[in-house]
Tab-separated table of C-alpha atoms and ligand atoms in Angstrom:
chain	number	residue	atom	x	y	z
A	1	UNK	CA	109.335	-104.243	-125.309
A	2	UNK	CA	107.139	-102.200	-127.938
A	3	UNK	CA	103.680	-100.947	-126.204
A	4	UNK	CA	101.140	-99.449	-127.114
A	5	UNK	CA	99.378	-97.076	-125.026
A	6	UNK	CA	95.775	-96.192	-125.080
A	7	UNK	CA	94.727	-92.047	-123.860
A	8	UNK	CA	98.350	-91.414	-122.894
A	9	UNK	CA	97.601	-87.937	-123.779
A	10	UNK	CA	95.779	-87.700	-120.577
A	11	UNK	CA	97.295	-87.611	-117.070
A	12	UNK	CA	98.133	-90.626	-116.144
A	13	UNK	CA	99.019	-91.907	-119.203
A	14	UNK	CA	101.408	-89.314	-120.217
A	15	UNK	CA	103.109	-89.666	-117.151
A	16	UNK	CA	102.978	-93.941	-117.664
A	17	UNK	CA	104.358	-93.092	-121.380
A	18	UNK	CA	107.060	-90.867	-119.785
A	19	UNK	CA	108.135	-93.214	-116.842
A	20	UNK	CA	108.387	-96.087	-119.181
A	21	UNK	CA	110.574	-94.518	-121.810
A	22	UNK	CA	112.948	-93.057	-118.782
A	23	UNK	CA	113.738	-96.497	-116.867
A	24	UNK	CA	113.520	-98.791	-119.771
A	25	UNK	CA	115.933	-96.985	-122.771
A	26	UNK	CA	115.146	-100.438	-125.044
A	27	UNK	CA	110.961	-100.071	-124.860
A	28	UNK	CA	109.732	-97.904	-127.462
A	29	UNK	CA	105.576	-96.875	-126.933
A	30	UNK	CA	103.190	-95.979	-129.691
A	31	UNK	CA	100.489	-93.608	-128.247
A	32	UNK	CA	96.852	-94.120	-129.138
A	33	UNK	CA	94.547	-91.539	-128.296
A	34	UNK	CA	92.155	-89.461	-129.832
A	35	UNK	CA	92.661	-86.447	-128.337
A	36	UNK	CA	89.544	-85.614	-126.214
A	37	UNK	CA	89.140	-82.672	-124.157
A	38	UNK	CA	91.205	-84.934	-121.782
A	39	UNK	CA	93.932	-84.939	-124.336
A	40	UNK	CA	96.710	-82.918	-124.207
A	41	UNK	CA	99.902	-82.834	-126.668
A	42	UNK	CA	101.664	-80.247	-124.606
A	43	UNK	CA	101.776	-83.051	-121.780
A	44	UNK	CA	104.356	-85.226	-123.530
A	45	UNK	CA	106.557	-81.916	-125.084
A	46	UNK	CA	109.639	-83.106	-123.715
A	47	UNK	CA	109.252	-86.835	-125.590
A	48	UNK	CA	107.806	-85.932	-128.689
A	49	UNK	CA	110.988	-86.151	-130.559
A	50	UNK	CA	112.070	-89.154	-128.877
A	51	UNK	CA	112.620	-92.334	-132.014
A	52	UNK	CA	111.243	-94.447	-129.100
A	53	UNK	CA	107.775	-92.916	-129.116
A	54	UNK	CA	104.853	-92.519	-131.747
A	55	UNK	CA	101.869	-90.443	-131.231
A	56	UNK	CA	99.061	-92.037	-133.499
A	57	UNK	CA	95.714	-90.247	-132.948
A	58	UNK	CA	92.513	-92.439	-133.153
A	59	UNK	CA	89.709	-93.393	-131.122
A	60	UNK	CA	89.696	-96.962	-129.124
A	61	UNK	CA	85.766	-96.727	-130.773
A	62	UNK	CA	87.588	-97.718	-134.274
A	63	UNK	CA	88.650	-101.056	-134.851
A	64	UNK	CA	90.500	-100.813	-137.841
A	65	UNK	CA	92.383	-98.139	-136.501
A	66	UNK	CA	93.179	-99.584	-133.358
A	67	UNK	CA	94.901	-102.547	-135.148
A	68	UNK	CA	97.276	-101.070	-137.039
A	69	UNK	CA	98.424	-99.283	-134.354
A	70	UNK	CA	98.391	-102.301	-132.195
A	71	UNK	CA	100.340	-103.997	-135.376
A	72	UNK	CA	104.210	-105.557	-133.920
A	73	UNK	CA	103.332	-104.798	-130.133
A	74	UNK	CA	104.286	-106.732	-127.096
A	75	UNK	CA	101.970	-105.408	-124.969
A	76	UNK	CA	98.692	-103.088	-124.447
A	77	UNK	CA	98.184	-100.613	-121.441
A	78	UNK	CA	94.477	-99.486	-121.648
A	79	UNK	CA	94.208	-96.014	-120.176
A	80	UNK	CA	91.981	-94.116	-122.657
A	81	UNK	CA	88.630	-93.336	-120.754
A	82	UNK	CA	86.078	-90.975	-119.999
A	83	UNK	CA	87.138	-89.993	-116.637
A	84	UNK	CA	85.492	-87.133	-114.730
A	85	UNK	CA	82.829	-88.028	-112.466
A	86	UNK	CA	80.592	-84.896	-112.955
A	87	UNK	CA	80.508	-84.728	-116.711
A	88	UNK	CA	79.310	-88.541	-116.746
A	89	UNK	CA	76.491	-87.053	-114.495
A	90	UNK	CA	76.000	-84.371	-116.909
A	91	UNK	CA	75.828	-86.415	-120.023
A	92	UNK	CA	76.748	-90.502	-120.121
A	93	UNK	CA	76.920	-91.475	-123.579
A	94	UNK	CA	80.519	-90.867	-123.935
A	95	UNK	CA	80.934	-92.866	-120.878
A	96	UNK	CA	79.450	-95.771	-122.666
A	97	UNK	CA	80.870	-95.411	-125.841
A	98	UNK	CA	84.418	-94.933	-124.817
A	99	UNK	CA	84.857	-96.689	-121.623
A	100	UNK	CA	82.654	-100.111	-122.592
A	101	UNK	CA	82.439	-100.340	-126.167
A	102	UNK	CA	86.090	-99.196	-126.465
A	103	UNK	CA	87.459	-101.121	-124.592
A	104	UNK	CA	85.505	-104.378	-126.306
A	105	UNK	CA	87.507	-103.072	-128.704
A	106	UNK	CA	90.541	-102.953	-126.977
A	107	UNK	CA	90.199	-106.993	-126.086
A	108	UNK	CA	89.310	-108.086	-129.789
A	109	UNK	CA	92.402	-106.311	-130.830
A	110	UNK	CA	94.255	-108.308	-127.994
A	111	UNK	CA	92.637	-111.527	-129.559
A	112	UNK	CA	94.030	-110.153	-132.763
A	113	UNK	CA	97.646	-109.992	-131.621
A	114	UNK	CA	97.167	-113.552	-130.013
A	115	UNK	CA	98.134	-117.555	-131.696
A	116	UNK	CA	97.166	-118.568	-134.456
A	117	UNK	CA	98.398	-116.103	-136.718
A	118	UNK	CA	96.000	-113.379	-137.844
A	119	UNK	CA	95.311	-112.210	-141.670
A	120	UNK	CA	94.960	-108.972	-140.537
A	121	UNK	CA	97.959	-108.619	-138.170
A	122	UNK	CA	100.735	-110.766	-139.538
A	123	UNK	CA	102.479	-113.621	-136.749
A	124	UNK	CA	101.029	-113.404	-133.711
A	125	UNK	CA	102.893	-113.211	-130.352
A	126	UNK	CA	102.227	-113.574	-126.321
A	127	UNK	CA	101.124	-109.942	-125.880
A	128	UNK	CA	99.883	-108.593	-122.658
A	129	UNK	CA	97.523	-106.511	-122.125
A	130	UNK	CA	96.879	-103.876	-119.047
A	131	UNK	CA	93.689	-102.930	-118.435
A	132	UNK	CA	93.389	-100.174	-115.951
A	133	UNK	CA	90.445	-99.752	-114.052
A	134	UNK	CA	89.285	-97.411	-110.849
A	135	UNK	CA	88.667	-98.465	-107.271
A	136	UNK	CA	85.781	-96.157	-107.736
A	137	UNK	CA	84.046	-99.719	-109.037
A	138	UNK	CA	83.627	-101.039	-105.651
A	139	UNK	CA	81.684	-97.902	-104.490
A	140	UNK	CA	82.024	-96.324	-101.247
A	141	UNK	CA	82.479	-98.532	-98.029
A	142	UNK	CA	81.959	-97.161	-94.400
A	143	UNK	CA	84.674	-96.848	-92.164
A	144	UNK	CA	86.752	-98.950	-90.993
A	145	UNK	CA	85.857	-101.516	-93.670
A	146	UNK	CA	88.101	-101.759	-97.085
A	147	UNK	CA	86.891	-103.180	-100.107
A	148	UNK	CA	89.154	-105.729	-101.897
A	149	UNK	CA	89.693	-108.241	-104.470
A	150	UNK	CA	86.251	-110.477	-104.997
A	151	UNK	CA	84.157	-107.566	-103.447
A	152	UNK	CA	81.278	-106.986	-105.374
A	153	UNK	CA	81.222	-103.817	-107.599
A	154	UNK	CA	78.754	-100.910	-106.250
A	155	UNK	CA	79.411	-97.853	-108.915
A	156	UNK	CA	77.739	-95.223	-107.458
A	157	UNK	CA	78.390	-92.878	-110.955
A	158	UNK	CA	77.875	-93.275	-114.628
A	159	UNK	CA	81.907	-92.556	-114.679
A	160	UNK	CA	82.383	-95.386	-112.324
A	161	UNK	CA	79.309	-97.921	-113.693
A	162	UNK	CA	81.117	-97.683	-117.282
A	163	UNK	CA	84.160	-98.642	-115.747
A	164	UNK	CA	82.882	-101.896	-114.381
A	165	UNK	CA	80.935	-102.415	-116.919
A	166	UNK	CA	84.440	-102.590	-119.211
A	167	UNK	CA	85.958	-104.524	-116.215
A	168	UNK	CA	83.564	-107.301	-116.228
A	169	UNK	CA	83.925	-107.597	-119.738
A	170	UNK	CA	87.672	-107.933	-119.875
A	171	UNK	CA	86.950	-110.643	-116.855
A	172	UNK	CA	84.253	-112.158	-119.580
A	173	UNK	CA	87.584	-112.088	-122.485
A	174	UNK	CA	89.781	-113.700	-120.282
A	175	UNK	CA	87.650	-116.463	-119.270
A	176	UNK	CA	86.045	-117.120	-122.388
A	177	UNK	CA	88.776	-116.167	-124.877
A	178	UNK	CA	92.028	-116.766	-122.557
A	179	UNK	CA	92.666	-113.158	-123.136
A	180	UNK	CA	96.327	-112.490	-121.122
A	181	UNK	CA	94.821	-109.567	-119.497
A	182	UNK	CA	95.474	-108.321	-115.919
A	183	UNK	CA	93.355	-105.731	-114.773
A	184	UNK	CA	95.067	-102.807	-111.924
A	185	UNK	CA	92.217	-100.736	-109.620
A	186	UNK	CA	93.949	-97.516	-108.384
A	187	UNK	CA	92.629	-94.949	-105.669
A	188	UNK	CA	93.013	-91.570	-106.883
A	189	UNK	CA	95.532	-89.568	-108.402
A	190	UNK	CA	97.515	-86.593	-108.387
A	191	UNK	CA	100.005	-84.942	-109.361
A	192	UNK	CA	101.743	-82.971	-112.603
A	193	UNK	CA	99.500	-82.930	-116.111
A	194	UNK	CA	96.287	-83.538	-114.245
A	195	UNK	CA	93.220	-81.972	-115.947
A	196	UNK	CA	91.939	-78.927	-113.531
A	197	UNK	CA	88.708	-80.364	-113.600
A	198	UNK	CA	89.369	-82.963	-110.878
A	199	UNK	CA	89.296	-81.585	-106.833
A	200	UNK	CA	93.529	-81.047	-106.874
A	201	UNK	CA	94.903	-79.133	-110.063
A	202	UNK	CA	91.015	-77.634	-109.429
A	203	UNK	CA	91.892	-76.173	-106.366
A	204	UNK	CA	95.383	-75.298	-106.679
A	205	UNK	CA	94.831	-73.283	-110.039
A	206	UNK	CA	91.961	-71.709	-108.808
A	207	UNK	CA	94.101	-70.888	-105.420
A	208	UNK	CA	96.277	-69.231	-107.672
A	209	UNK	CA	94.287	-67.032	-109.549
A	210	UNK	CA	92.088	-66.033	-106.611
A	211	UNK	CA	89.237	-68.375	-107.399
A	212	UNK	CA	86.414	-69.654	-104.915
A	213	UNK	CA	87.318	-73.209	-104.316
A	214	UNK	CA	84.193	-75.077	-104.816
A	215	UNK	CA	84.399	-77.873	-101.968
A	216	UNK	CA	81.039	-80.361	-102.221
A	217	UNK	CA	79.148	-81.520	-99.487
A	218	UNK	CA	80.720	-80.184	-96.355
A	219	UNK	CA	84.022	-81.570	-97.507
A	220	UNK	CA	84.583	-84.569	-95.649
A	221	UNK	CA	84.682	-87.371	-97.781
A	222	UNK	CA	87.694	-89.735	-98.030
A	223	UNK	CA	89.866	-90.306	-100.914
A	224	UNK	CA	92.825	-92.221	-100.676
A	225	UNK	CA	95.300	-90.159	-102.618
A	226	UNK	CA	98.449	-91.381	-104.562
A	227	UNK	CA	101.210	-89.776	-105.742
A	228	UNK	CA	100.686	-90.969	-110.355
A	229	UNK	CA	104.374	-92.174	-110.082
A	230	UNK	CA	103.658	-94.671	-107.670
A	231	UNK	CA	100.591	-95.628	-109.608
A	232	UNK	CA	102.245	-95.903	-113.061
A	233	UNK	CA	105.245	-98.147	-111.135
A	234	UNK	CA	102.294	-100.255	-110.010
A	235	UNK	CA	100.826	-100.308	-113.438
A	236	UNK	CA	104.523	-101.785	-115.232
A	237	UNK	CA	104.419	-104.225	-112.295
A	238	UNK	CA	101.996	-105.857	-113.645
A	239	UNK	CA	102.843	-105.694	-116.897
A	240	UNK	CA	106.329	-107.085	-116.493
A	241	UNK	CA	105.763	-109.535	-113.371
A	242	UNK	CA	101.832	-109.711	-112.860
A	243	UNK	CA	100.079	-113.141	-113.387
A	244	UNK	CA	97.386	-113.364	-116.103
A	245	UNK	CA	94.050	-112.993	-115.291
A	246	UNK	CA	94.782	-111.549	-111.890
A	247	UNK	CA	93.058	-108.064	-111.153
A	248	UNK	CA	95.675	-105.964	-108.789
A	249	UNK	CA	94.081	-102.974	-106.308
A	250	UNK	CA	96.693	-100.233	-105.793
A	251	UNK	CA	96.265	-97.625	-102.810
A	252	UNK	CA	98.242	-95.144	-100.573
A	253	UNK	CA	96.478	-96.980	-97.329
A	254	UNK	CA	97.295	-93.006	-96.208
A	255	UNK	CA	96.808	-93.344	-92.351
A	256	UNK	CA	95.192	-91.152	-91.093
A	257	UNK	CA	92.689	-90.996	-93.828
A	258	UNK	CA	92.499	-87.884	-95.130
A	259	UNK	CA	89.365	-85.569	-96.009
A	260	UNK	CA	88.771	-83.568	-98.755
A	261	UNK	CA	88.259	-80.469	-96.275
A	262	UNK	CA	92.107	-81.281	-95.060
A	263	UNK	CA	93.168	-81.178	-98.913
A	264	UNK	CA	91.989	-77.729	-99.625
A	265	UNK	CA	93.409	-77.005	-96.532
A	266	UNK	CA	97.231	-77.838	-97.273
A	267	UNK	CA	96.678	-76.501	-100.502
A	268	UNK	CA	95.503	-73.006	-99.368
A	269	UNK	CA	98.302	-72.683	-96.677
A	270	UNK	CA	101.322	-74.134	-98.654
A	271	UNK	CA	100.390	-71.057	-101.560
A	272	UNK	CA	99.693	-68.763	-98.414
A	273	UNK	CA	95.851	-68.085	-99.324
A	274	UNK	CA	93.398	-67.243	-97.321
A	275	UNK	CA	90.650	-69.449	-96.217
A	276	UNK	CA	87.698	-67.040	-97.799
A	277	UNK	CA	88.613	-68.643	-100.875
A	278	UNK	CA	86.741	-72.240	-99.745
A	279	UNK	CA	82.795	-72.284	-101.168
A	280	UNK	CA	80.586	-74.228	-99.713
A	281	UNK	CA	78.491	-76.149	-102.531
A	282	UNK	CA	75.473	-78.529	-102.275
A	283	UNK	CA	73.847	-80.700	-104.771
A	284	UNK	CA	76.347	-80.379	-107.629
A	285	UNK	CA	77.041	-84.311	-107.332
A	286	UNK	CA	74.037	-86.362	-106.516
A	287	UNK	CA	75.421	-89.994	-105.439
A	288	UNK	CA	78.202	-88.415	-103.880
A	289	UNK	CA	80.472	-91.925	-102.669
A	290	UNK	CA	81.277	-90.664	-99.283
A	291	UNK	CA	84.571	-92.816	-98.581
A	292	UNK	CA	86.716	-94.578	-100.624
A	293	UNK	CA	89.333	-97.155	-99.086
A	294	UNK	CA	91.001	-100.615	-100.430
A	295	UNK	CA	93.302	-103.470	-99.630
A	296	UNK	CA	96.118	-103.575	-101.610
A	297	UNK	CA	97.669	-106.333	-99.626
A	298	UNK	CA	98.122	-108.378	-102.854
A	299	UNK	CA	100.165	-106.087	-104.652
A	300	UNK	CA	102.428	-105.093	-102.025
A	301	UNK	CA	103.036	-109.309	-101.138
A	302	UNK	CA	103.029	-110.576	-104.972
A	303	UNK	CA	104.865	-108.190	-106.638
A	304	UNK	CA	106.831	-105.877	-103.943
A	305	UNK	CA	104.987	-102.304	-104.249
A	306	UNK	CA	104.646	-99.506	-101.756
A	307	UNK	CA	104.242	-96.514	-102.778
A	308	UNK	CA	107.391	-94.159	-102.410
A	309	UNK	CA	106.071	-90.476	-102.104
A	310	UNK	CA	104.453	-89.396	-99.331
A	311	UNK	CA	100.949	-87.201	-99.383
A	312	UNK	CA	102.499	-84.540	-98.131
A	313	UNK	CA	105.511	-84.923	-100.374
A	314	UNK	CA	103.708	-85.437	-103.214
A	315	UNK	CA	101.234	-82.574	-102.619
A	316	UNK	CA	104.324	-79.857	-101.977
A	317	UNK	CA	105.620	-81.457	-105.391
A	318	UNK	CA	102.568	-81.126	-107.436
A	319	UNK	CA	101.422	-77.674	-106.113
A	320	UNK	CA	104.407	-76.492	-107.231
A	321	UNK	CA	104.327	-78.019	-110.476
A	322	UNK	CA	101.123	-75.926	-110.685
A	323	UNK	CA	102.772	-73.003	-110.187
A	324	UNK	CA	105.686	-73.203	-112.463
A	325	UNK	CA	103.843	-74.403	-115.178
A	326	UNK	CA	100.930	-71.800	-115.262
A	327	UNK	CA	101.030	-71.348	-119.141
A	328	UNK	CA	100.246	-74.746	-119.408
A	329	UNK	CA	96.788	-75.236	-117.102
A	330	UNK	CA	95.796	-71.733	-118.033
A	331	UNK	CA	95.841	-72.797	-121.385
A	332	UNK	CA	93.726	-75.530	-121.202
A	333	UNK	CA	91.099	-73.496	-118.531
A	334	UNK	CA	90.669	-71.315	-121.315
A	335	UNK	CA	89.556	-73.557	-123.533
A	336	UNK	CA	86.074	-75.840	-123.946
A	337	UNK	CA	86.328	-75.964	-120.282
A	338	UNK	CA	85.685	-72.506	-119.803
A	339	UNK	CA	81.892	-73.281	-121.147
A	340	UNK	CA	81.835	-76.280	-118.753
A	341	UNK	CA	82.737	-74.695	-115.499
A	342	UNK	CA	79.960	-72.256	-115.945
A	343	UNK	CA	77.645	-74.664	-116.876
A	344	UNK	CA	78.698	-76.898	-113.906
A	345	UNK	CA	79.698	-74.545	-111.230
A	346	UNK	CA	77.624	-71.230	-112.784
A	347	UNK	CA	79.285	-68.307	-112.246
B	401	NAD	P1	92.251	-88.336	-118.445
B	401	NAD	O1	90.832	-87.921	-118.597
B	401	NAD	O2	93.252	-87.349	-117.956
B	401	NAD	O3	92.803	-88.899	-119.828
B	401	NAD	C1	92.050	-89.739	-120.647
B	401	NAD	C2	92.745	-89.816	-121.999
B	401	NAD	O4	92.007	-90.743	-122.823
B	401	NAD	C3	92.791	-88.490	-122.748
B	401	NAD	O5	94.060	-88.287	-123.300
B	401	NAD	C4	91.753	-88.656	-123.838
B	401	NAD	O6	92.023	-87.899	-125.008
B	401	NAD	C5	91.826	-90.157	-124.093
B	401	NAD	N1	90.577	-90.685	-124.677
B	401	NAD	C6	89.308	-90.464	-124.245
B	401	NAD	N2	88.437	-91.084	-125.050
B	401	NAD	C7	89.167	-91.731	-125.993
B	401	NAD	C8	88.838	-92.563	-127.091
B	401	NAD	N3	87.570	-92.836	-127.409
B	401	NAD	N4	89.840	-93.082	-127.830
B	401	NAD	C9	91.138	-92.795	-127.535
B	401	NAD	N5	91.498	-91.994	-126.527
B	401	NAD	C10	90.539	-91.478	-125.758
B	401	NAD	O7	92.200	-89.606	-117.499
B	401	NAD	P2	93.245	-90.114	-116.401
B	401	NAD	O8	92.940	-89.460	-115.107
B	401	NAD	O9	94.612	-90.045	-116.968
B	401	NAD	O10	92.791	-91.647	-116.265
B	401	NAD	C11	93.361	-92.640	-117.108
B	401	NAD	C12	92.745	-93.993	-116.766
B	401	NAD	O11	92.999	-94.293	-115.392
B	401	NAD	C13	91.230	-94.047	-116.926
B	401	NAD	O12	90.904	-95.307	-117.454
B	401	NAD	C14	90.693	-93.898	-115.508
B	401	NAD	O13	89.456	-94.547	-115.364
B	401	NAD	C15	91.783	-94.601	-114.716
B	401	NAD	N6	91.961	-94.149	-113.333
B	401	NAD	C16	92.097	-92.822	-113.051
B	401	NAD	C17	92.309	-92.420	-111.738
B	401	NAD	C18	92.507	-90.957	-111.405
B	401	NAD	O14	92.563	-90.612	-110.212
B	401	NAD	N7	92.623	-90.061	-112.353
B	401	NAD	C19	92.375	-93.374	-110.708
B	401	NAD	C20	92.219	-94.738	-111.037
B	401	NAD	C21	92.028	-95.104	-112.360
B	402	TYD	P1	87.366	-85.799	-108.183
B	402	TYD	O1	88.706	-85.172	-108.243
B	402	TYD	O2	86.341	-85.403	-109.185
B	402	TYD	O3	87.614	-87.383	-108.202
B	402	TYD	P2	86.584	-88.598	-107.909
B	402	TYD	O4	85.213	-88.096	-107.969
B	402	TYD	O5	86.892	-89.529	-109.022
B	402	TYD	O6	86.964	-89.118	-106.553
B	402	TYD	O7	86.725	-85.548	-106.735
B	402	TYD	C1	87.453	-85.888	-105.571
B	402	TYD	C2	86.638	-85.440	-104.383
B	402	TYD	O8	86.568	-84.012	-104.388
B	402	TYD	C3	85.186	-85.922	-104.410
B	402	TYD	O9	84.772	-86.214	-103.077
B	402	TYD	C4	84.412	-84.723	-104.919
B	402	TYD	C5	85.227	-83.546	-104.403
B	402	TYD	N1	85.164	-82.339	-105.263
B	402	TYD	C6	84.816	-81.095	-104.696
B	402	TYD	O10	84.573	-80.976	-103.483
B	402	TYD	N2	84.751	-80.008	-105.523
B	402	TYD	C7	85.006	-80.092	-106.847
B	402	TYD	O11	84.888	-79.050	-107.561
B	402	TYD	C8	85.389	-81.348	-107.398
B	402	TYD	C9	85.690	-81.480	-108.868
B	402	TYD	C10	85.455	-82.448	-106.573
């Protein structure tokens, strides 16, 4: 299978890109991304020289340039996104641009690649197409409650209100256009590659160098964290075995739910810090979704997931990921996101 991967320079995607060319040795990938902030080269090192991948970069913004990279595929995996919370609070064009308009994009290239044959594109061929959106769409539900599959979307952010925004027009494609698209709703991440703007590689690279940890709001909102292996296993699922026009929610289901106070917590005793670090911050994220939990019933029954790492497991992993790959997040803290932290977090 040939596929082409929007924003695999970014966390998950990498990782997805990385996966897929590991299990599969007769799938070759073309990577699409243009190399954001997000974007990170250095994450996919190990694979550059692979013949099985291609790094193109472009933005999903550019049609033209999204087809010919899209040109021979089998199937599309939509990753590329704005994806930070905060900075669509800061400023939401971006959001917009890349997350709704982009991915517009995304689906006329997918009508592109589909019967009868295209000028542009050559034959066409029953491509499928991934598009990966957030559980963050449904909002935050109070406990015990989960949201799940029909719920009605509550985005709380700009982040998560351009990501159902693109959802509901993939949902739009597939009814009007029979678009083969599936769409996949993950809880959160973690794990290696992660940008250290989001709470984990955050706090465990700022543990390291003797940072304050800025925890919002008291710290005790959930988050349903997932190891990003078990998420980009999800996401082939459905790309290999998932059934058109189906939209797939993906989550830990950690029991007991787990706060963000209890996250700093592991983090500062597994690298033996001391508690001091932890400060207390107000007001840095108005809207702040207090819990997020959902059902993921349908992909465990339909298609056979669980996840296989553990929180704790995962967590041990990934912090010390963090710490034997220093070079690599102090790197990117030294870049553009130097001038964001301040003018987030101040000094
Ligand atoms: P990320 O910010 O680490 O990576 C995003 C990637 O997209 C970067 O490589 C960036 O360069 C690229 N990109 C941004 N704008 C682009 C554009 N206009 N054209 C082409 N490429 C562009 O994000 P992530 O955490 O890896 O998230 C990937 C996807 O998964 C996003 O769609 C996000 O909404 C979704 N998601 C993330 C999580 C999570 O916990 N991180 C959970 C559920 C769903
Ligand atoms: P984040 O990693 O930004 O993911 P999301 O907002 O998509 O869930 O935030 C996870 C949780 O951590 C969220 O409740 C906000 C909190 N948080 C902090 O307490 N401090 C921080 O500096 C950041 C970035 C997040």
């Amino acid at each position: 299978m040939k596929i082409l991967v929007t924003g695999g320079a970014g966390f998950i995607g990498s990782n997805f890109i990385r996966y897929i060319l590991k299990k599969y040795p007769d799938d070759s990938v073309v990577n699409f991304d243009k190399l954001t902030y997000a974007g990170n080269l250095e994450n996919l090192k190990d694979i550059e020289n692979d013949k099985r991948y291609q790094f193109i970069q472009g933005d999903v913004c550019d049609y033209d340039g999204l087809c010919r990279a899209a040109e021979g595929v089998d199937a599309i995996i939509h990753f590329a996104a704005e994806s930070h919370v905060d900075r669509s609070i800061h400023s939401s064009h971006e959001f917009l641009q890349t997350n709704v308009f982009g991915t517009q994009n995304v689906i006329d290239v997918v009508r592109e690649l589909l019967p009868p044959p295209s000028p542009l594109l050559g034959k066409g061929g029953g491509v499928r197409f991934v598009h990966v959106s957030t559980d963050e769409v449904y909002g935050d539900i109070e406990s015990p409650k989960k949201s799940k599959n029909g719920d009605a979307f509550k985005p709380s952010s700009p982040y998560s209100a351009s990501k159902a925004a693109s959802e509901v027009m993939v949902l739009a494609a597939i009814r009007t256009h029979g678009v083969p698209a599936m769409i996949t709703r993950c809880t959160n991440n973690y794990g290696p590659f992660q940008f250290p703007e989001k709470l984990v590689p955050l706090f465990i690279s700022n543990a390291i160098e003797g940072q304050p940890l800025p925890l919002y709001d008291g710290g005790a909102q959930i988050r349903d964290w997932l190891y990003v292996e078990d998420h980009c296993r999800a996401v082939d699922l459905v790309l290999r075995q998932g059934k058109v026009g189906e939209a797939y929610d993906i989550a830990a289901e950690n029991e007991p739910e787990v706060i963000n106070r209890q996250i700093t917590e592991i983090i500062l005793t597994t690298l033996g810090k001391n508690k001091d670090l932890v400060e207390e911050v107000a007001g840095l994220r108005p809207g702040h979704d207090q819990r997020y939990a959902v059902d993921s019933s349908k992909i465990r029954k339909e298609l056979g997931w669980k996840p296989q790492v553990s929180l704790e497991e995962g967590l041990k992993q990934t912090i010390k990921w963090y710490q034997d790959n220093q070079d690599w997040w102090r790197r990117v803290k030294s870049g553009e996101y130097r001038q964001y932290y301040q003018s987030h977090y101040g000094n």
